[in-house]
Each structure stands twice: as C-alpha cells, then as structure tokens.
C-alpha cells in the first residue's frame, strides 16, 4: 500500500482498539503496539485481516512503518504521554508525524509540539469524540497543529470519520493546541448538557411524580423535535434498562455520585483565565463535585430543613412537562453560546483562526454532543461569527418562545427544593446578557473606594479613568 494508506496505532484501550479496527475496515494498512503485550495477539486473533499486524517490540513496531511514518497515540493523557514520547522520539526520523488522540491539556500539546519541532518531527493534537461506538464506526475528529502535517493525515481521517450530508466529520481546527482546546470545550458543553438532562429527570421524577419508564417515553418523544440530540436519545435508553437483581429501573440503583476526568474543570478554569463567562458549564462541574459528597449530603438531609417536592397543583397554562421541555431547549441555547464564546476568545488570544461554523459542522455526526440545535447555531455563525449566537434571529426567537418555561422551572425548583444549578445559571446568564445597565456600577465604585481602582463616567466615557475620595462627605 502507499505511504498515505498506513497508520501505526499505539494503545489498545477501548478507543485505540476501536480506531484501529475502523482503519482496517477502510482498507488502511494498520500496525498496532500496546504497553501490555497480551492485548496485541488478542486483537489479531479476534479480527484477522491482511492489513492488520502488530508487535510488542516498540523498535520493531516503528521500523515496520513506511516513512514518513504516521503514528496515532491513544494513551492516557498527562505523564504517560511524556513517558511514551521519551521512548518513541529517538526511534523516529525527520518528517514523521505523531498524533495524540487523547484528551490532553492543550498547553501540554504546545510544549510537545515544540519538543518535536526541534527534532524535525511533526506533532498533532487531535480531539476525538464519539466514544467506543463512534471510534469504531465513525467519530468526530478535531486535529490541530501544523497544517502540512494535518493535510498528510487527512485522506485517512476523512475515510474513518463519521459522514453527514455536509461531509466527513473532521477538519483542521487550527494551529498549535487548537485541536485539544476545542475538544476540551466540547467536553465542557457535554458536562452541561448531561447535567441539564439530569435536572430535567429530577424535576420530572420528584416534582411531577413521573416514573423512569414515563420519563424515558417523554425523552424519546422530545427527541423527535427540536431537542433531538444523541445524549437525549441515550438517556431515554438508560431510563428503560431494568436491573436484573431487583426488577427496578437500573438507573435507580446507580449511586448518585458522578465521576469526572478533569476536562470540565479545565474548561471552567480556562474560561476564568480568558475572562469568558461560562456559568452553565461551571455549574455542571460544581454539580458533580457536590454529588461526590454523598456522606455529607446524607447527613445534611436529616439536619437541614427546606421546602419539599412535589410541585404544587396547576390548572392553567403550559403543563409542567412542557415547561421542562422548553426550559431544556432555552438552557441548551445559552450553554452553547457560552462554549462558542470561549472558543472564539481563545482563537483570538492564540491566533488560531478557528472556523467556529466548521467546528460545529464536524460535531453533527459521530459526536457525543451532536444535536439538531447545531444547524441553527451554524447558521448564526455563518451570518456573523464575531458576536454572540444569542443575537441571531432564529435563536433569539427560540429564546423568546421558550424562556418562560425556563423561568418557571427555575422558580419551581426554588419553591420545592429541587436543585437546578445549570437551569438557574443559564437563566442568570441570559438575563445578565440582555440587561443594558447592570449593578456593577456599584461594584466599580466600591473598587475605587477601597482600592483607588478608578472608574469611568456614563455621561463622559472618553474622559478616561477617574478616582474619587468616596469618604469625603458632600456639602449641602
């Protein structure tokens, strides 16, 4: 086979194994290596194919690849990547391309690119979304780094990517660490969307008295309309699963303590560093942290009082379930606006030139956060990529239509003691964003009063910074 039709895959965990088999299915000569050698013969025995081979000897693995080599690392992010590069780089030659397909911190990717550049080796940081199923049959991929290196990979990546009516779900996101940064934001949006669905489930369960089967039916019904999304469809399926031990819905015996691998925290932290408000994403991270405090929450539940579900009776207006539907749609729009704003700001700060509409295009297929909402969001970015998508006509109208449900749901949660952190954060963001005059005039006056930080006048903005001695009383 030609050089462009060969890939070396390093790491045979769930994602590495699935991507290797995806490459094989598309006729690409695939050579595999794994730290635990027993995984290699297991894979070769389970999937015999003339274009699939492997070895546990790293030097032999590298020598068996045609130059310039293309290597895809699918290993745990962090120190393991650096340890792998320490072993790998001495075996490579000028012009070889190394791809990190894990969830690496984008600044680590920048550092590793510089390390490889000094050796004439090209390093690509590539986000991969889709989980095991996506990796196996078509993921969404976000490579970032040297354009020529990405171009050399693109023929293979386009073949194994998810396919939609707009093309393969892969694009060169931008230079440097853009690929891993965009995947980080992707995961932050994913955190928020998952938490919104959990909050909707809780409101329906404890507030409206619906059982898991009923909620599953509602989610499936909602998935046929504007709320259509992979995570909504997945949640409907999860709620239908019955526990073989108890005969109850399996979700009801899952401990309510959510784990996290850190990408949501990274997103929230990077937003703070860049001065971008992402309260919905931050609230989703906080919700996972609070959920992990199980013992403390159990104790507090017996000592702290407050209102209790269910919802009060309602005889007129939208049904509670329709309000939750509408709240979910409005909060999703606001959450996506925050993630897009963070990518836009980072692109400017790092001179990455990220095409935001193109990023949303490749998230339409094979991606964990794929949803019908991506289409109006892309349209908004095509119309004006420099301002918030909340201003775009279609999304503005959707917010006008659905925000009453969001307001009612947040109020219901407060009145009945059902926490709605992401619904609440999304509503607060929306109201702050649409308010022309916020109370931070007092905040700025306070800053000047205790720290001489100065302020500007509304009626003379061009005057420049002003400091006032606020402790001197006015004379009558």
CSV table of C-alpha atoms in Angstrom, one decimal:
chain,number,residue,atom,x,y,z
A,1,UNK,CA,0.0,0.0,0.0
A,2,UNK,CA,1.1,3.6,-0.5
A,3,UNK,CA,2.5,5.6,2.3
A,4,UNK,CA,-0.6,7.6,2.8
A,5,UNK,CA,-2.5,4.4,3.4
A,6,UNK,CA,-0.7,3.2,6.5
A,7,UNK,CA,-1.1,4.1,10.2
A,8,UNK,CA,0.6,2.9,13.4
A,9,UNK,CA,-1.8,2.8,16.4
A,10,UNK,CA,-0.2,2.9,19.9
A,11,UNK,CA,-2.5,2.0,22.7
A,12,UNK,CA,-5.3,-0.7,22.5
A,13,UNK,CA,-7.7,0.5,25.1
A,14,UNK,CA,-11.3,1.0,24.2
A,15,UNK,CA,-10.7,4.0,21.8
A,16,UNK,CA,-7.4,2.8,20.4
A,17,UNK,CA,-8.7,-0.7,19.6
A,18,UNK,CA,-11.9,0.7,18.0
A,19,UNK,CA,-10.0,3.3,15.9
A,20,UNK,CA,-7.5,0.6,14.7
A,21,UNK,CA,-10.4,-1.6,13.6
A,22,UNK,CA,-12.0,1.4,11.9
A,23,UNK,CA,-8.8,2.0,9.9
A,24,UNK,CA,-8.7,-1.7,9.0
A,25,UNK,CA,-12.3,-1.6,7.8
A,26,UNK,CA,-11.4,1.2,5.4
A,27,UNK,CA,-8.6,-0.6,3.8
A,28,UNK,CA,-5.8,1.2,5.6
A,29,UNK,CA,-2.7,-0.8,6.5
A,30,UNK,CA,-2.7,-0.7,10.3
A,31,UNK,CA,0.1,-1.7,12.6
A,32,UNK,CA,-0.5,-1.8,16.4
A,33,UNK,CA,1.5,-1.7,19.6
A,34,UNK,CA,0.5,-1.8,23.2
A,35,UNK,CA,2.3,-1.4,26.5
A,36,UNK,CA,0.6,-4.6,27.8
A,37,UNK,CA,1.7,-7.0,25.1
A,38,UNK,CA,-1.0,-9.6,25.6
A,39,UNK,CA,-3.6,-7.2,24.0
A,40,UNK,CA,-1.9,-7.4,20.6
A,41,UNK,CA,-2.4,-11.2,19.9
A,42,UNK,CA,-5.9,-11.0,21.3
A,43,UNK,CA,-6.8,-8.3,18.8
A,44,UNK,CA,-5.1,-10.0,15.9
A,45,UNK,CA,-6.9,-13.3,16.8
A,46,UNK,CA,-10.3,-11.7,17.2
A,47,UNK,CA,-10.0,-9.7,14.0
A,48,UNK,CA,-7.8,-11.4,11.5
A,49,UNK,CA,-7.2,-9.2,8.5
A,50,UNK,CA,-4.4,-9.0,5.9
A,51,UNK,CA,-4.0,-5.2,6.6
A,52,UNK,CA,-3.7,-5.6,10.4
A,53,UNK,CA,-0.5,-6.5,12.2
A,54,UNK,CA,1.3,-5.8,15.4
A,55,UNK,CA,4.3,-6.4,17.7
A,56,UNK,CA,5.1,-5.8,21.3
A,57,UNK,CA,8.6,-4.6,20.4
A,58,UNK,CA,8.5,-0.8,20.1
A,59,UNK,CA,11.6,-0.6,17.9
A,60,UNK,CA,10.3,-3.3,15.6
A,61,UNK,CA,6.9,-1.6,15.5
A,62,UNK,CA,8.4,1.7,14.4
A,63,UNK,CA,10.8,0.1,11.9
A,64,UNK,CA,7.9,-1.7,10.3
A,65,UNK,CA,6.2,1.6,9.3
A,66,UNK,CA,6.9,3.2,6.0
A,67,UNK,CA,8.5,6.6,6.0
A,68,UNK,CA,7.3,9.2,6.6
A,69,UNK,CA,5.6,7.4,9.4
A,70,UNK,CA,2.1,8.2,10.7
A,71,UNK,CA,1.6,7.2,14.4
A,72,UNK,CA,-1.6,7.6,16.4
A,73,UNK,CA,-1.2,7.5,20.1
A,74,UNK,CA,-4.3,6.6,22.1
A,75,UNK,CA,-2.9,6.5,25.6
A,76,UNK,CA,-3.8,8.1,28.9
A,77,UNK,CA,-3.3,11.9,28.9
A,78,UNK,CA,-0.7,13.5,31.1
A,79,UNK,CA,2.6,11.9,32.3
A,80,UNK,CA,2.1,8.7,30.3
A,81,UNK,CA,2.2,10.7,27.0
A,82,UNK,CA,5.5,12.3,28.0
A,83,UNK,CA,6.9,8.9,29.1
A,84,UNK,CA,5.8,7.4,25.7
A,85,UNK,CA,7.4,10.3,23.7
A,86,UNK,CA,10.7,9.8,25.7
A,87,UNK,CA,10.8,6.2,24.4
A,88,UNK,CA,9.4,6.9,20.9
A,89,UNK,CA,11.1,10.1,19.6
A,90,UNK,CA,14.7,8.5,19.4
A,91,UNK,CA,13.2,5.9,17.1
A,92,UNK,CA,11.7,8.4,14.6
A,93,UNK,CA,13.0,10.3,11.7
A,94,UNK,CA,12.6,13.8,10.3
A,95,UNK,CA,9.2,14.2,8.6
A,96,UNK,CA,7.4,11.6,10.7
A,97,UNK,CA,4.0,12.6,12.2
A,98,UNK,CA,2.9,11.8,15.7
A,99,UNK,CA,-0.8,12.2,16.6
A,100,UNK,CA,-2.0,12.5,20.2
A,101,UNK,CA,-5.6,11.4,20.1
A,102,UNK,CA,-6.2,11.5,23.8
A,103,UNK,CA,-7.8,14.3,26.0
A,104,UNK,CA,-4.5,16.1,26.6
A,105,UNK,CA,-4.3,19.6,28.1
A,106,UNK,CA,-3.7,21.9,25.2
A,107,UNK,CA,-0.7,23.6,26.8
A,108,UNK,CA,1.0,20.2,27.1
A,109,UNK,CA,0.3,19.7,23.4
A,110,UNK,CA,2.0,23.1,22.6
A,111,UNK,CA,5.0,22.0,24.7
A,112,UNK,CA,5.2,18.7,23.0
A,113,UNK,CA,4.9,20.3,19.5
A,114,UNK,CA,7.9,22.5,20.3
A,115,UNK,CA,9.8,19.4,21.5
A,116,UNK,CA,9.1,17.5,18.3
A,117,UNK,CA,9.7,20.6,16.1
A,118,UNK,CA,13.3,20.7,17.3
A,119,UNK,CA,13.8,17.2,16.0
A,120,UNK,CA,12.0,17.7,12.7
A,121,UNK,CA,9.1,15.6,13.8
A,122,UNK,CA,5.6,16.9,13.4
A,123,UNK,CA,3.2,16.6,16.3
A,124,UNK,CA,-0.6,16.9,16.0
A,125,UNK,CA,-3.0,17.2,19.0
A,126,UNK,CA,-6.4,15.7,17.9
A,127,UNK,CA,-9.6,15.6,19.9
A,128,UNK,CA,-11.7,12.5,19.2
A,129,UNK,CA,-15.4,12.4,20.1
A,130,UNK,CA,-17.9,9.6,19.8
A,131,UNK,CA,-17.0,7.1,22.5
A,132,UNK,CA,-16.4,3.4,21.6
A,133,UNK,CA,-19.2,3.2,19.0
A,134,UNK,CA,-18.1,6.4,17.3
A,135,UNK,CA,-14.4,5.4,17.2
A,136,UNK,CA,-15.3,2.0,15.8
A,137,UNK,CA,-17.7,3.2,13.1
A,138,UNK,CA,-17.1,6.9,12.6
A,139,UNK,CA,-16.0,9.5,15.1
A,140,UNK,CA,-15.8,13.3,15.0
A,141,UNK,CA,-12.1,14.3,15.0
A,142,UNK,CA,-10.5,17.7,15.7
A,143,UNK,CA,-6.8,17.7,14.7
A,144,UNK,CA,-4.8,20.8,15.4
A,145,UNK,CA,-1.2,21.7,14.7
A,146,UNK,CA,1.0,22.1,11.6
A,147,UNK,CA,-1.3,22.4,8.6
A,148,UNK,CA,1.0,20.3,6.4
A,149,UNK,CA,1.1,17.5,9.0
A,150,UNK,CA,-2.7,17.5,9.3
A,151,UNK,CA,-3.0,17.6,5.5
A,152,UNK,CA,-0.8,14.4,5.3
A,153,UNK,CA,-3.3,12.7,7.7
A,154,UNK,CA,-6.5,14.0,6.2
A,155,UNK,CA,-7.1,11.3,3.5
A,156,UNK,CA,-7.1,8.6,6.1
A,157,UNK,CA,-9.0,10.7,8.7
A,158,UNK,CA,-11.7,11.6,6.2
A,159,UNK,CA,-12.3,7.9,5.4
A,160,UNK,CA,-12.7,6.8,9.0
A,161,UNK,CA,-14.7,9.9,10.2
A,162,UNK,CA,-18.5,10.0,10.7
A,163,UNK,CA,-20.2,11.0,7.4
A,164,UNK,CA,-23.0,13.6,7.2
A,165,UNK,CA,-24.7,15.4,4.3
A,166,UNK,CA,-22.1,18.2,4.8
A,167,UNK,CA,-19.1,15.8,4.5
A,168,UNK,CA,-16.8,13.9,6.8
A,169,UNK,CA,-16.7,15.0,10.5
A,170,UNK,CA,-13.1,16.0,10.6
A,171,UNK,CA,-11.4,19.3,9.9
A,172,UNK,CA,-8.1,21.1,10.6
A,173,UNK,CA,-9.2,23.1,13.6
A,174,UNK,CA,-6.2,25.4,13.8
A,175,UNK,CA,-2.5,25.6,14.7
A,176,UNK,CA,-0.9,24.8,17.9
A,177,UNK,CA,-3.1,23.3,20.6
A,178,UNK,CA,-6.4,24.3,18.9
A,179,UNK,CA,-7.5,20.7,18.4
A,180,UNK,CA,-7.2,19.8,22.1
A,181,UNK,CA,-8.6,23.1,23.2
A,182,UNK,CA,-11.7,22.7,21.1
A,183,UNK,CA,-12.2,19.1,22.4
A,184,UNK,CA,-11.9,20.5,25.9
A,185,UNK,CA,-14.7,22.9,25.3
A,186,UNK,CA,-16.7,20.1,23.6
A,187,UNK,CA,-16.4,18.2,26.9
A,188,UNK,CA,-17.4,21.3,28.9
A,189,UNK,CA,-20.6,21.6,26.8
A,190,UNK,CA,-21.1,17.9,27.3
A,191,UNK,CA,-20.9,18.3,31.1
A,192,UNK,CA,-23.6,21.0,31.0
A,193,UNK,CA,-25.9,19.1,28.7
A,194,UNK,CA,-25.7,15.9,30.8
A,195,UNK,CA,-26.4,17.9,33.9
A,196,UNK,CA,-29.4,19.6,32.3
A,197,UNK,CA,-30.8,16.2,31.4
A,198,UNK,CA,-30.2,15.0,35.0
A,199,UNK,CA,-32.0,18.1,36.3
A,200,UNK,CA,-34.9,17.5,33.9
A,201,UNK,CA,-35.1,13.9,35.1
A,202,UNK,CA,-35.1,15.1,38.7
A,203,UNK,CA,-37.8,17.7,38.1
A,204,UNK,CA,-40.0,15.1,36.3
A,205,UNK,CA,-39.3,12.4,38.9
A,206,UNK,CA,-39.6,14.2,42.2
A,207,UNK,CA,-41.5,17.3,41.1
A,208,UNK,CA,-44.0,15.8,38.7
A,209,UNK,CA,-44.2,12.3,40.1
A,210,UNK,CA,-43.2,10.5,36.8
A,211,UNK,CA,-41.5,7.1,36.9
A,212,UNK,CA,-38.5,6.1,34.9
A,213,UNK,CA,-40.5,4.5,32.2
A,214,UNK,CA,-42.7,7.6,31.7
A,215,UNK,CA,-39.6,9.9,31.7
A,216,UNK,CA,-38.0,7.6,29.1
A,217,UNK,CA,-41.1,7.9,26.9
A,218,UNK,CA,-41.1,11.7,27.3
A,219,UNK,CA,-37.4,11.9,26.4
A,220,UNK,CA,-37.9,9.7,23.4
A,221,UNK,CA,-40.9,11.9,22.3
A,222,UNK,CA,-38.8,15.1,22.8
A,223,UNK,CA,-36.0,13.6,20.8
A,224,UNK,CA,-38.3,13.7,17.7
A,225,UNK,CA,-38.5,17.5,17.8
A,226,UNK,CA,-36.1,20.5,18.2
A,227,UNK,CA,-34.5,18.8,21.3
A,228,UNK,CA,-33.2,16.0,19.2
A,229,UNK,CA,-29.7,15.0,20.5
A,230,UNK,CA,-27.6,11.9,21.0
A,231,UNK,CA,-27.5,12.5,24.8
A,232,UNK,CA,-31.3,12.8,25.0
A,233,UNK,CA,-31.7,9.6,23.0
A,234,UNK,CA,-29.1,7.9,25.1
A,235,UNK,CA,-30.8,9.0,28.3
A,236,UNK,CA,-34.2,7.5,27.2
A,237,UNK,CA,-32.5,4.2,26.6
A,238,UNK,CA,-30.7,4.4,30.0
A,239,UNK,CA,-34.0,5.0,31.8
A,240,UNK,CA,-35.6,2.0,30.1
A,241,UNK,CA,-32.9,-0.5,31.3
A,242,UNK,CA,-34.2,-2.9,34.1
A,243,UNK,CA,-31.9,-4.2,36.9
A,244,UNK,CA,-31.8,-7.9,36.8
A,245,UNK,CA,-31.3,-8.2,40.5
A,246,UNK,CA,-34.2,-6.1,41.7
A,247,UNK,CA,-36.5,-5.7,38.8
A,248,UNK,CA,-36.3,-1.9,39.2
A,249,UNK,CA,-35.1,0.6,36.6
A,250,UNK,CA,-31.3,0.2,36.7
A,251,UNK,CA,-30.8,3.9,37.0
A,252,UNK,CA,-32.5,3.9,40.4
A,253,UNK,CA,-29.8,1.6,41.9
A,254,UNK,CA,-26.9,3.7,40.5
A,255,UNK,CA,-25.1,5.6,43.2
A,256,UNK,CA,-25.7,9.3,42.8
A,257,UNK,CA,-22.0,10.3,42.9
A,258,UNK,CA,-20.8,11.3,39.4
A,259,UNK,CA,-17.1,11.0,38.4
A,260,UNK,CA,-15.1,13.2,36.2
A,261,UNK,CA,-11.8,13.1,34.4
A,262,UNK,CA,-11.0,16.8,34.5
A,263,UNK,CA,-11.9,18.3,31.2
A,264,UNK,CA,-14.9,20.1,32.6
A,265,UNK,CA,-12.8,21.6,35.3
A,266,UNK,CA,-10.2,22.6,32.6
A,267,UNK,CA,-13.0,24.3,30.6
A,268,UNK,CA,-14.2,26.3,33.6
A,269,UNK,CA,-10.7,27.3,34.6
A,270,UNK,CA,-9.6,28.3,31.2
A,271,UNK,CA,-12.8,30.4,30.9
A,272,UNK,CA,-11.9,32.3,34.0
A,273,UNK,CA,-8.3,32.8,32.8
A,274,UNK,CA,-9.6,34.2,29.5
A,275,UNK,CA,-12.3,36.3,31.1
A,276,UNK,CA,-15.2,34.5,29.5
A,277,UNK,CA,-18.4,33.8,31.4
A,278,UNK,CA,-19.4,30.1,31.3
A,279,UNK,CA,-21.6,29.8,34.3
A,280,UNK,CA,-23.6,26.9,32.9
A,281,UNK,CA,-20.5,24.8,32.4
A,282,UNK,CA,-19.1,25.7,35.8
A,283,UNK,CA,-22.4,24.9,37.5
A,284,UNK,CA,-22.3,21.4,35.9
A,285,UNK,CA,-18.8,20.8,37.2
A,286,UNK,CA,-19.9,22.0,40.7
A,287,UNK,CA,-22.9,19.7,40.5
A,288,UNK,CA,-20.6,16.7,40.0
A,289,UNK,CA,-18.4,17.8,42.9
A,290,UNK,CA,-21.4,18.2,45.2
A,291,UNK,CA,-22.7,14.8,44.1
A,292,UNK,CA,-19.4,13.2,45.2
A,293,UNK,CA,-20.1,14.5,48.8
A,294,UNK,CA,-22.5,11.6,49.4
A,295,UNK,CA,-21.9,11.0,53.1
A,296,UNK,CA,-22.1,14.8,53.9
A,297,UNK,CA,-25.3,15.1,51.9
A,298,UNK,CA,-26.9,12.2,53.6
A,299,UNK,CA,-26.2,13.7,57.0
A,300,UNK,CA,-27.3,17.2,55.9
A,301,UNK,CA,-30.6,15.7,54.6
A,302,UNK,CA,-31.5,14.9,58.2
A,303,UNK,CA,-30.4,18.2,59.7
A,304,UNK,CA,-31.2,21.0,57.2
A,305,UNK,CA,-34.8,21.9,56.5
A,306,UNK,CA,-36.3,23.4,53.4
A,307,UNK,CA,-39.2,23.0,51.0
A,308,UNK,CA,-40.1,19.6,49.7
A,309,UNK,CA,-41.4,18.2,46.3
A,310,UNK,CA,-43.8,17.6,44.6
A,311,UNK,CA,-44.8,20.6,42.5
A,312,UNK,CA,-47.9,22.5,43.6
A,313,UNK,CA,-51.1,21.8,41.6
A,314,UNK,CA,-51.5,23.7,38.4
A,315,UNK,CA,-54.8,24.1,36.5
A,316,UNK,CA,-53.9,26.5,33.7
A,317,UNK,CA,-51.2,27.4,31.2
A,318,UNK,CA,-48.4,25.1,29.9
A,319,UNK,CA,-48.1,21.7,31.6
A,320,UNK,CA,-45.2,21.2,33.9
A,321,UNK,CA,-43.7,18.7,31.4
A,322,UNK,CA,-43.9,21.2,28.6
A,323,UNK,CA,-42.3,23.8,30.8
A,324,UNK,CA,-39.4,21.4,31.4
A,325,UNK,CA,-39.1,20.7,27.7
A,326,UNK,CA,-39.0,24.4,26.9
A,327,UNK,CA,-36.5,25.1,29.7
A,328,UNK,CA,-34.2,22.4,28.4
A,329,UNK,CA,-34.2,24.0,24.9
A,330,UNK,CA,-33.6,27.5,26.2
A,331,UNK,CA,-30.8,26.4,28.5
A,332,UNK,CA,-29.1,24.5,25.8
A,333,UNK,CA,-29.0,27.5,23.6
A,334,UNK,CA,-27.5,29.6,26.3
A,335,UNK,CA,-24.9,26.9,27.2
A,336,UNK,CA,-23.8,26.5,23.6
A,337,UNK,CA,-23.5,30.3,23.4
A,338,UNK,CA,-21.0,30.2,26.3
A,339,UNK,CA,-18.9,27.4,24.8
A,340,UNK,CA,-18.8,29.1,21.4
A,341,UNK,CA,-17.8,32.4,23.0
A,342,UNK,CA,-14.9,30.6,24.8
A,343,UNK,CA,-13.6,29.1,21.6
A,344,UNK,CA,-13.9,32.4,19.8
A,345,UNK,CA,-12.0,34.2,22.6
A,346,UNK,CA,-9.2,31.5,22.7
A,347,UNK,CA,-8.9,31.6,19.0
A,348,UNK,CA,-8.2,35.4,19.1
A,349,UNK,CA,-5.8,35.1,22.1
A,350,UNK,CA,-3.7,32.4,20.4
A,351,UNK,CA,-4.1,33.4,16.8
A,352,UNK,CA,-5.6,30.0,15.9
A,353,UNK,CA,-8.1,31.2,13.3
A,354,UNK,CA,-10.7,28.6,14.4
A,355,UNK,CA,-13.6,28.4,12.0
A,356,UNK,CA,-16.4,28.1,14.5
A,357,UNK,CA,-19.1,27.1,12.0
A,358,UNK,CA,-16.8,24.4,10.7
A,359,UNK,CA,-16.2,23.1,14.2
A,360,UNK,CA,-20.0,22.8,14.7
A,361,UNK,CA,-20.3,21.1,11.3
A,362,UNK,CA,-17.9,18.3,12.3
A,363,UNK,CA,-19.9,17.8,15.5
A,364,UNK,CA,-23.1,17.0,13.6
A,365,UNK,CA,-22.1,13.3,13.2
A,366,UNK,CA,-20.4,10.6,15.3
A,367,UNK,CA,-20.1,13.1,18.2
A,368,UNK,CA,-21.3,12.8,21.8
A,369,UNK,CA,-22.9,16.3,21.7
A,370,UNK,CA,-24.4,16.1,18.3
A,371,UNK,CA,-27.9,17.6,18.2
A,372,UNK,CA,-30.4,19.3,15.9
A,373,UNK,CA,-29.5,22.6,17.6
A,374,UNK,CA,-26.2,22.6,15.7
A,375,UNK,CA,-27.9,23.6,12.5
A,376,UNK,CA,-29.3,27.0,13.7
A,377,UNK,CA,-26.1,27.6,15.6
A,378,UNK,CA,-24.0,27.1,12.4
A,379,UNK,CA,-26.4,29.4,10.5
A,380,UNK,CA,-25.9,32.1,13.2
A,381,UNK,CA,-22.1,31.8,12.9
A,382,UNK,CA,-22.3,32.0,9.1
A,383,UNK,CA,-24.3,35.2,9.4
A,384,UNK,CA,-21.9,36.8,12.0
A,385,UNK,CA,-19.1,34.8,13.5
A,386,UNK,CA,-18.0,37.7,15.8
A,387,UNK,CA,-21.0,38.2,18.0
A,388,UNK,CA,-22.9,36.0,20.4
A,389,UNK,CA,-25.2,33.5,18.7
A,390,UNK,CA,-27.9,34.6,21.2
A,391,UNK,CA,-28.4,37.7,19.0
A,392,UNK,CA,-29.0,35.7,15.8
A,393,UNK,CA,-32.7,35.9,14.6
A,394,UNK,CA,-33.6,32.2,14.8
A,395,UNK,CA,-32.0,31.7,18.2
A,396,UNK,CA,-33.3,35.0,19.5
A,397,UNK,CA,-36.8,33.9,18.5
A,398,UNK,CA,-36.4,30.5,20.1
A,399,UNK,CA,-35.4,32.1,23.4
A,400,UNK,CA,-38.4,34.4,23.2
A,401,UNK,CA,-40.6,31.3,22.7
A,402,UNK,CA,-39.0,29.0,25.3
A,403,UNK,CA,-37.7,31.3,28.1
A,404,UNK,CA,-41.0,31.3,30.0
A,405,UNK,CA,-40.6,27.6,30.6
A,406,UNK,CA,-37.0,28.2,31.8
A,407,UNK,CA,-38.2,30.9,34.3
A,408,UNK,CA,-41.0,28.7,35.6
A,409,UNK,CA,-38.7,25.7,36.0
A,410,UNK,CA,-36.1,27.6,38.0
A,411,UNK,CA,-38.9,29.1,40.2
A,412,UNK,CA,-40.4,25.6,40.7
A,413,UNK,CA,-37.1,24.2,41.7
A,414,UNK,CA,-36.5,27.0,44.2
A,415,UNK,CA,-40.1,26.6,45.7
A,416,UNK,CA,-39.8,22.8,46.0
A,417,UNK,CA,-36.2,22.4,47.0
A,418,UNK,CA,-35.1,20.6,43.8
A,419,UNK,CA,-31.7,21.9,42.8
A,420,UNK,CA,-31.4,23.2,39.2
A,421,UNK,CA,-27.9,24.6,39.0
A,422,UNK,CA,-27.5,24.6,35.3
A,423,UNK,CA,-31.0,25.7,34.5
A,424,UNK,CA,-30.5,28.5,37.1
A,425,UNK,CA,-27.1,29.5,35.8
A,426,UNK,CA,-28.3,29.6,32.2
A,427,UNK,CA,-31.3,31.9,33.1
A,428,UNK,CA,-29.0,34.2,35.1
A,429,UNK,CA,-26.6,34.4,32.1
A,430,UNK,CA,-29.5,35.2,29.8
A,431,UNK,CA,-30.9,37.9,32.0
A,432,UNK,CA,-27.5,39.5,32.6
A,433,UNK,CA,-26.6,39.4,28.9
A,434,UNK,CA,-29.9,41.1,27.9
A,435,UNK,CA,-29.6,43.8,30.6
A,436,UNK,CA,-28.3,47.1,29.3
A,437,UNK,CA,-27.5,48.5,32.8
A,438,UNK,CA,-26.1,46.1,35.4
A,439,UNK,CA,-25.4,46.9,39.1
A,440,UNK,CA,-21.7,46.6,38.6
A,441,UNK,CA,-21.6,50.4,38.6
A,442,UNK,CA,-21.8,49.9,42.4
A,443,UNK,CA,-19.1,47.2,42.2
A,444,UNK,CA,-16.8,49.6,40.3
A,445,UNK,CA,-17.5,52.4,42.8
A,446,UNK,CA,-16.6,50.0,45.7
A,447,UNK,CA,-13.4,49.1,44.0
A,448,UNK,CA,-12.4,52.7,43.6
A,449,UNK,CA,-13.5,53.5,47.2
A,450,UNK,CA,-11.3,50.8,48.9
A,451,UNK,CA,-8.5,50.4,46.3
A,452,UNK,CA,-8.4,53.5,44.1
A,453,UNK,CA,-9.1,51.3,41.0
A,454,UNK,CA,-10.8,54.2,39.2
A,455,UNK,CA,-13.9,54.2,37.2
A,456,UNK,CA,-15.4,55.8,34.0
A,457,UNK,CA,-18.5,58.0,33.8
A,458,UNK,CA,-21.5,57.0,31.8
A,459,UNK,CA,-22.1,60.6,30.6
A,460,UNK,CA,-18.4,61.1,29.7
A,461,UNK,CA,-16.9,57.8,28.7
A,462,UNK,CA,-14.0,59.4,26.8
A,463,UNK,CA,-12.8,61.3,29.8
A,464,UNK,CA,-10.7,58.4,30.9
A,465,UNK,CA,-10.2,56.8,34.4
A,466,UNK,CA,-11.4,58.8,37.4
A,467,UNK,CA,-10.6,58.4,41.0
A,468,UNK,CA,-12.8,59.9,43.8
A,469,UNK,CA,-12.3,60.2,47.5
A,470,UNK,CA,-15.6,58.5,48.5
A,471,UNK,CA,-15.2,59.1,52.2
A,472,UNK,CA,-15.4,62.9,51.9
A,473,UNK,CA,-19.0,63.9,52.7
A,474,UNK,CA,-20.9,66.0,50.2
A,475,UNK,CA,-21.6,69.6,51.4
A,476,UNK,CA,-25.2,70.7,51.4
